[in-house]
XYZ file of C-alpha atoms in Angstrom:
394
model
C 14.967 -25.242 -29.269
C 12.376 -22.512 -29.456
C 11.799 -19.567 -27.140
C 9.431 -19.303 -24.175
C 7.731 -15.918 -24.031
C 5.699 -14.357 -21.224
C 2.353 -12.936 -22.362
C 0.815 -12.113 -18.973
C 1.964 -12.297 -15.350
C -0.469 -11.781 -12.473
C -0.537 -12.512 -8.778
C -2.657 -12.123 -5.691
C -1.681 -9.802 -2.870
C 0.251 -11.518 -0.096
C -1.909 -11.982 3.010
C -0.157 -12.470 6.340
C -0.736 -15.564 8.418
C -2.023 -14.604 11.871
C -2.898 -16.683 14.908
C -6.400 -15.233 14.968
C -6.926 -16.040 11.280
C -5.324 -14.105 8.444
C -7.176 -12.056 5.855
C -6.995 -14.891 3.310
C -7.303 -17.790 5.761
C -10.787 -18.612 4.492
C -9.605 -19.113 0.907
C -8.024 -22.455 -0.092
C -4.985 -22.425 -2.351
C -6.927 -23.717 -5.348
C -9.378 -20.814 -5.039
C -6.548 -18.289 -4.840
C -5.171 -19.768 -8.053
C -8.615 -20.000 -9.672
C -9.109 -16.261 -9.128
C -6.034 -15.630 -11.261
C -7.278 -17.927 -14.024
C -10.544 -16.001 -14.025
C -8.593 -12.751 -14.296
C -6.593 -14.101 -17.235
C -9.871 -14.823 -19.008
C -11.015 -11.262 -18.244
C -7.787 -10.003 -19.780
C -8.585 -11.810 -23.004
C -6.617 -15.038 -22.637
C -8.694 -17.759 -24.362
C -8.877 -20.582 -21.818
C -9.392 -23.182 -24.505
C -5.998 -22.340 -25.996
C -4.152 -23.260 -22.792
C -2.596 -26.705 -23.173
C -1.401 -27.186 -19.583
C -1.566 -25.478 -16.195
C 1.346 -26.015 -13.796
C 1.506 -24.772 -10.212
C 4.252 -24.962 -7.628
C 3.060 -26.067 -4.186
C 5.545 -26.567 -1.379
C 3.517 -28.292 1.343
C 1.656 -31.046 -0.494
C -0.674 -32.111 2.277
C -4.378 -32.082 3.115
C -6.328 -29.909 0.720
C -3.051 -29.040 -1.059
C -2.298 -32.728 -1.661
C -4.911 -32.720 -4.395
C -4.118 -31.501 -7.906
C -4.383 -27.814 -7.041
C -4.177 -26.412 -10.607
C -6.689 -28.905 -11.987
C -9.085 -27.986 -9.185
C -8.489 -24.330 -10.031
C -9.249 -24.956 -13.703
C -12.598 -26.426 -12.684
C -13.349 -23.679 -10.159
C -12.594 -21.008 -12.759
C -15.013 -22.569 -15.216
C -12.318 -23.272 -17.774
C -12.957 -26.010 -20.364
C -12.841 -29.594 -19.103
C -10.130 -30.269 -21.674
C -7.537 -28.085 -19.880
C -5.201 -30.309 -17.800
C -3.259 -29.295 -14.715
C -0.477 -30.597 -12.519
C 1.801 -29.645 -9.632
C 5.536 -29.475 -9.032
C 7.075 -29.380 -5.569
C 10.649 -28.407 -4.774
C 9.997 -26.751 -1.422
C 10.518 -22.963 -1.553
C 11.682 -22.999 -5.172
C 8.476 -24.713 -6.362
C 7.114 -21.602 -8.073
C 10.299 -20.983 -10.051
C 10.350 -24.686 -10.893
C 6.820 -24.454 -12.288
C 7.869 -21.542 -14.507
C 10.875 -23.526 -15.737
C 8.714 -26.599 -16.368
C 6.228 -24.553 -18.377
C 8.983 -22.799 -20.301
C 10.634 -26.136 -21.091
C 7.375 -27.474 -22.568
C 7.081 -24.423 -24.789
C 10.758 -24.408 -25.791
C 10.551 -28.090 -26.718
C 7.802 -27.331 -29.231
C 5.379 -29.794 -27.628
C 2.903 -27.055 -26.634
C 2.242 -23.440 -27.573
C 0.502 -22.048 -24.461
C 1.005 -22.938 -20.801
C -0.046 -21.216 -17.580
C 2.570 -21.618 -14.840
C 2.842 -20.214 -11.334
C 2.083 -21.396 -7.835
C -0.217 -21.294 -4.860
C 0.131 -21.743 -1.111
C -2.185 -21.223 1.833
C 0.089 -21.293 4.844
C -2.861 -20.356 7.023
C -4.707 -23.530 6.081
C -1.802 -25.898 5.378
C 1.095 -24.846 7.631
C 4.682 -25.533 6.682
C 5.741 -29.028 7.866
C 2.151 -30.085 8.475
C 3.030 -32.912 6.046
C 5.584 -34.165 8.619
C 8.349 -35.078 6.150
C 10.450 -37.996 7.350
C 13.707 -36.026 7.185
C 12.279 -33.682 9.826
C 10.855 -36.358 12.110
C 13.154 -39.388 11.860
C 16.612 -39.079 13.379
C 18.506 -41.332 10.915
C 17.123 -39.465 7.905
C 17.740 -36.148 9.621
C 21.394 -37.102 10.070
C 21.659 -38.313 6.476
C 20.231 -35.101 5.030
C 21.611 -32.632 7.561
C 18.108 -31.303 8.086
C 17.785 -28.395 10.501
C 15.082 -25.794 10.926
C 15.451 -23.272 8.130
C 16.276 -20.521 10.607
C 19.306 -22.456 11.849
C 20.367 -22.832 8.215
C 20.027 -19.068 7.768
C 22.043 -18.336 10.904
C 24.689 -20.822 9.775
C 24.942 -19.141 6.377
C 25.192 -15.682 7.930
C 27.860 -16.781 10.421
C 29.976 -18.585 7.823
C 29.952 -15.524 5.561
C 30.598 -12.957 8.282
C 27.249 -11.149 8.426
C 26.353 -9.637 11.785
C 23.054 -9.177 13.562
C 23.299 -5.476 12.732
C 23.747 -6.230 9.002
C 20.633 -8.373 9.019
C 18.566 -5.848 10.948
C 19.611 -3.062 8.588
C 18.379 -5.081 5.622
C 15.017 -5.648 7.296
C 14.608 -1.918 7.929
C 15.324 -1.275 4.251
C 12.861 -3.954 3.156
C 10.008 -2.591 5.267
C 10.611 1.006 4.266
C 10.761 0.182 0.554
C 7.724 -2.084 0.651
C 5.725 0.548 2.524
C 6.688 3.215 -0.028
C 6.081 1.052 -3.116
C 3.445 2.207 -5.604
C 0.505 -0.127 -6.314
C 1.341 -3.175 -8.407
C -0.535 -3.383 -11.714
C -0.056 -7.158 -11.717
C -1.906 -7.640 -8.413
C -5.394 -9.109 -8.697
C -7.566 -8.489 -5.603
C -8.867 -11.590 -3.854
C -12.669 -11.588 -3.820
C -15.262 -13.907 -2.336
C -19.032 -13.642 -2.746
C -18.644 -10.220 -4.302
C -16.557 -8.890 -1.401
C -12.937 -7.809 -1.779
C -10.925 -9.550 0.924
C -7.514 -8.137 0.071
C -6.269 -5.777 -2.631
C -2.634 -5.117 -1.621
C 0.247 -6.855 0.105
C 0.090 -6.889 3.887
C 2.879 -6.608 6.415
C 5.068 -3.626 5.533
C 5.692 -1.249 8.430
C 7.109 2.119 7.432
C 8.081 2.902 11.029
C 10.529 0.004 11.366
C 13.846 1.229 12.796
C 17.169 -0.233 13.879
C 16.254 0.607 17.465
C 12.958 -1.294 17.345
C 14.608 -4.339 15.779
C 17.494 -4.363 18.244
C 15.038 -5.132 21.042
C 13.865 -8.376 19.399
C 15.301 -11.660 20.688
C 17.046 -14.058 18.283
C 14.879 -17.016 17.296
C 17.287 -19.841 16.592
C 20.326 -19.531 18.862
C 19.186 -22.209 21.317
C 17.870 -24.681 18.734
C 19.110 -28.202 19.623
C 19.768 -28.948 15.945
C 22.929 -26.826 16.124
C 24.555 -30.046 17.337
C 23.826 -31.590 13.930
C 25.401 -28.593 12.200
C 28.569 -28.987 14.251
C 28.784 -32.682 13.383
C 28.473 -31.931 9.665
C 30.880 -28.984 9.664
C 33.782 -29.868 11.986
C 35.509 -26.772 13.286
C 32.481 -24.535 12.874
C 31.611 -22.563 15.996
C 28.018 -21.538 16.303
C 27.254 -17.854 16.996
C 27.219 -17.075 20.713
C 23.658 -15.869 20.175
C 21.289 -16.382 17.276
C 21.460 -13.900 14.396
C 18.021 -13.831 12.753
C 14.913 -12.630 14.552
C 11.248 -12.572 13.643
C 11.955 -9.304 11.801
C 14.733 -10.729 9.636
C 12.811 -13.927 8.829
C 10.298 -14.158 5.957
C 6.716 -13.476 6.941
C 4.391 -16.468 6.643
C 1.635 -15.656 4.184
C -0.924 -16.859 1.659
C -0.905 -16.132 -2.051
C -0.858 -17.302 -5.651
C 0.744 -16.367 -8.968
C 0.202 -17.225 -12.630
C 2.015 -16.420 -15.875
C 0.934 -17.167 -19.430
C 3.906 -18.654 -21.276
C 3.867 -19.336 -24.974
C 5.738 -19.759 -28.217
C 6.179 -16.985 -30.745
C 3.312 -18.494 -32.745
C 1.044 -18.123 -29.701
C 0.761 -14.383 -30.451
C -1.946 -15.037 -33.010
C -3.898 -17.288 -30.643
C -3.572 -14.967 -27.649
C -4.124 -11.787 -29.649
C -1.214 -9.888 -28.109
C 2.532 -9.475 -28.220
C 4.677 -10.972 -25.450
C 5.847 -8.749 -22.608
C 8.830 -10.884 -21.685
C 10.905 -13.990 -22.212
C 12.202 -16.754 -19.950
C 15.870 -16.617 -20.896
C 17.465 -19.257 -18.636
C 17.316 -20.993 -15.286
C 19.496 -23.138 -13.058
C 19.090 -25.512 -10.114
C 21.977 -26.052 -7.709
C 22.671 -27.613 -4.331
C 25.276 -27.394 -1.583
C 26.013 -29.556 1.421
C 22.942 -29.348 3.631
C 22.199 -27.289 5.633
C 23.004 -23.972 3.997
C 21.373 -21.250 1.916
C 24.494 -20.309 -0.040
C 23.746 -22.406 -3.115
C 22.005 -19.287 -4.383
C 25.303 -17.788 -5.534
C 26.170 -20.633 -7.907
C 22.550 -20.848 -9.118
C 22.600 -17.148 -10.000
C 25.967 -17.362 -11.738
C 24.939 -20.417 -13.740
C 21.595 -18.926 -14.820
C 23.309 -15.716 -15.942
C 25.963 -17.710 -17.806
C 23.273 -19.698 -19.630
C 21.573 -16.426 -20.568
C 24.857 -14.931 -21.785
C 24.784 -12.197 -19.146
C 27.059 -10.740 -16.476
C 25.970 -9.181 -13.164
C 26.339 -5.717 -14.712
C 23.630 -6.642 -17.237
C 21.029 -7.238 -14.528
C 18.684 -4.265 -14.276
C 16.356 -5.695 -11.615
C 17.128 -8.419 -9.077
C 14.370 -10.063 -7.070
C 16.197 -12.075 -4.412
C 13.664 -13.829 -2.229
C 14.235 -12.726 1.334
C 14.363 -16.261 2.673
C 15.862 -14.563 5.710
C 17.826 -11.337 5.430
C 21.092 -13.136 4.749
C 20.008 -14.194 1.240
C 20.059 -10.814 -0.559
C 23.093 -9.661 1.423
C 25.102 -12.696 0.331
C 24.059 -12.423 -3.320
C 24.807 -8.705 -3.486
C 28.298 -9.214 -2.082
C 29.245 -12.341 -4.020
C 27.813 -11.271 -7.382
C 28.796 -7.617 -7.141
C 25.316 -6.433 -8.117
C 24.381 -2.827 -7.382
C 22.190 -2.928 -4.234
C 19.922 -0.266 -5.751
C 18.788 -2.848 -8.315
C 17.942 -5.443 -5.655
C 14.465 -5.817 -4.112
C 13.568 -2.303 -5.175
C 10.180 -2.512 -3.461
C 11.176 -4.627 -0.477
C 10.768 -8.337 -0.034
C 9.634 -11.292 2.003
C 10.796 -10.129 5.427
C 8.311 -7.268 5.007
C 5.485 -8.675 2.879
C 5.857 -12.433 3.036
C 6.917 -15.621 1.301
C 3.978 -17.836 0.304
C 6.342 -20.709 -0.538
C 5.115 -22.269 -3.811
C 3.664 -18.971 -5.051
C 6.804 -16.889 -4.572
C 8.537 -17.713 -7.862
C 5.662 -16.361 -9.935
C 5.326 -13.357 -7.644
C 8.974 -12.486 -8.206
C 8.471 -12.793 -11.972
C 5.408 -10.530 -11.998
C 7.203 -7.981 -9.828
C 10.370 -8.090 -11.915
C 8.637 -7.592 -15.272
C 6.656 -4.679 -13.875
C 9.761 -3.076 -12.348
C 11.678 -3.484 -15.610
C 8.864 -1.651 -17.363
C 8.886 1.185 -14.833
C 12.676 1.564 -14.900
C 13.250 1.002 -18.608
C 15.330 -2.087 -17.891
C 15.734 -5.302 -19.824
C 17.014 -8.196 -17.692
C 15.919 -9.524 -14.306
C 17.465 -12.151 -12.052
C 15.196 -14.106 -9.680
C 16.732 -16.279 -6.939
C 15.235 -18.445 -4.177
C 16.972 -20.827 -1.733
C 15.254 -23.759 -0.056
C 15.811 -26.408 2.599
C 18.233 -29.331 2.183
C 20.773 -27.072 0.457
C 18.896 -26.547 -2.826
C 18.565 -23.240 -4.679
C 17.198 -22.007 -7.993
C 17.670 -18.949 -10.170
C 15.848 -17.726 -13.294
C 16.652 -14.953 -15.752
C 13.774 -13.105 -17.412
C 13.929 -10.511 -20.174
C 11.466 -7.665 -20.650
C 10.345 -7.078 -24.250
C 8.860 -3.970 -25.827
């Protein structure tokens, strides 16, 4: 097997979904992704050398039910010969796209692939596809489906995290995101010559424990707790819900794209690689639950030949505040290496795009901090999780 190197990693800013129409609500997912392809061309990536384009999309419905990356290839004016396709594994779709692209390169079948993801939650809301496991009682019972917030509360309660623990993480996330320097990997979203958004939205530097304590829990009264109790006999639900709007990931729009290639691709791309996809792992636990992340992280590190102490930067998707807290405790990773510039509870989780966003962030942070290895982890519904290890080169 060969190696899969990263030659470029770019992303859009994350634009918050708002009831009155978010900043990026007028831009379909394929256009968000096309803007990144155009930027890759501007950075010297020869479009004709790209042998496949893969994008993760979580909610495959409506305008996102089409072949989003192939549409983006056309919108970007890339050659008609460049193919494109989607992968969908709910929230881990973006990481899955990176793994799929890396696997093609490592197999020796292709030399250059663009992989990432795109999601417009403003235009195609989560669950607008009405999956049967969420709407049909027998399938809901079979799968243990609950709203993702109930799954997060369940995970927090089973592992002993309190409302105060979760709130404290959200305060940290907002403060770090608000204080973060500009990201070099961020490509402003433009339309008709106008810049719509140039930086992530959502971070509030003034977030405090006192302000969060006043927020009501979101999921304590959800009727699907009855399903949880049937699947986990002896479990007692929290007297009140644990996660609030502040400790839940912000809904947002965004896209990400990375150029992956073989070692031989250096001559075609005219540059040295900046990183390497070292390993990845998919795992699952009994649904519902977000704690499959721990085994996914351990397995990915094992496949990369690394221990937690070797991880210089960890980007743990804040699919609710419980996720980074659980990984920090169970893996023993130094919290100061985790979500250095905040995460999704502050600046959003654009579902299929998040995997590529975490990769772009991680490679940039490794460069700033002089680090070498990054661990990216995302949980999803139905008990699935995914982790990926990336290495910074140079």
